[in-house]
Amino acid sequence: MKRLIWFTIINITAMLFLIASRIDSVNDTVDLILIGIAIFLIIANLIRFFVERKKLNKFK
């Protein structure tokens, strides 16, 4: 469970840093695409976290 939590925190932090580094040049299309991908990956990572947590809680 601790591995899952740390993996999720590190991934979300990395995506937030990506968004923060690209937010100042929003008028570039490539930057908008990167921001969109980062937001999608944050959402996917949170969904994966809750699904895996539910599976791990069933084994207890």
Short mmCIF file of C-alpha atoms in Angstrom, two decimals:
data_model
loop_
_atom_site.label_atom_id
_atom_site.label_comp_id
_atom_site.label_asym_id
_atom_site.label_seq_id
_atom_site.Cartn_x
_atom_site.Cartn_y
_atom_site.Cartn_z
CA MET A 1 0.00 0.00 0.00
CA LYS A 2 2.85 2.40 0.82
CA ARG A 3 4.37 1.78 -2.62
CA LEU A 4 1.07 2.62 -4.27
CA ILE A 5 0.74 5.86 -2.33
CA TRP A 6 4.31 6.99 -3.09
CA PHE A 7 3.97 6.08 -6.76
CA THR A 8 0.78 8.13 -7.00
CA ILE A 9 2.26 11.13 -5.18
CA ILE A 10 5.41 11.16 -7.31
CA ASN A 11 3.46 10.86 -10.56
CA ILE A 12 1.00 13.62 -9.69
CA THR A 13 3.82 15.90 -8.50
CA ALA A 14 5.71 15.38 -11.75
CA MET A 15 2.61 16.22 -13.79
CA LEU A 16 1.95 19.33 -11.69
CA PHE A 17 5.54 20.47 -12.29
CA LEU A 18 5.01 19.92 -16.02
CA ILE A 19 1.85 22.02 -15.96
CA ALA A 20 3.54 24.74 -13.89
CA SER A 21 6.48 24.92 -16.29
CA ARG A 22 4.25 25.21 -19.35
CA ILE A 23 1.53 27.50 -17.98
CA ASP A 24 3.33 30.75 -18.86
CA SER A 25 3.43 30.00 -22.61
CA VAL A 26 -0.17 28.89 -23.11
CA ASN A 27 -0.44 30.45 -26.58
CA ASP A 28 1.69 27.68 -28.10
CA THR A 29 -0.31 24.68 -29.32
CA VAL A 30 2.31 22.16 -28.22
CA ASP A 31 2.19 23.52 -24.68
CA LEU A 32 -1.60 23.22 -24.62
CA ILE A 33 -1.34 19.61 -25.76
CA LEU A 34 1.25 18.86 -23.05
CA ILE A 35 -0.95 20.47 -20.40
CA GLY A 36 -3.93 18.43 -21.60
CA ILE A 37 -1.93 15.20 -21.51
CA ALA A 38 -0.68 16.02 -18.00
CA ILE A 39 -4.22 16.67 -16.75
CA PHE A 40 -5.42 13.42 -18.34
CA LEU A 41 -2.57 11.49 -16.69
CA ILE A 42 -3.37 12.99 -13.28
CA ILE A 43 -6.99 11.89 -13.59
CA ALA A 44 -5.99 8.42 -14.84
CA ASN A 45 -3.49 8.07 -12.00
CA LEU A 46 -6.11 8.99 -9.38
CA ILE A 47 -8.59 6.49 -10.86
CA ARG A 48 -5.90 3.78 -10.84
CA PHE A 49 -5.05 4.61 -7.22
CA PHE A 50 -8.63 4.20 -6.02
CA VAL A 51 -9.16 0.97 -8.00
CA GLU A 52 -5.93 -0.56 -6.68
CA ARG A 53 -6.71 0.58 -3.14
CA LYS A 54 -10.10 -1.09 -3.32
CA LYS A 55 -8.45 -4.33 -4.53
CA LEU A 56 -5.86 -4.22 -1.75
CA ASN A 57 -8.54 -3.60 0.89
CA LYS A 58 -10.41 -6.72 -0.26
CA PHE A 59 -7.37 -8.86 0.58
CA LYS A 60 -7.21 -7.65 4.19
#
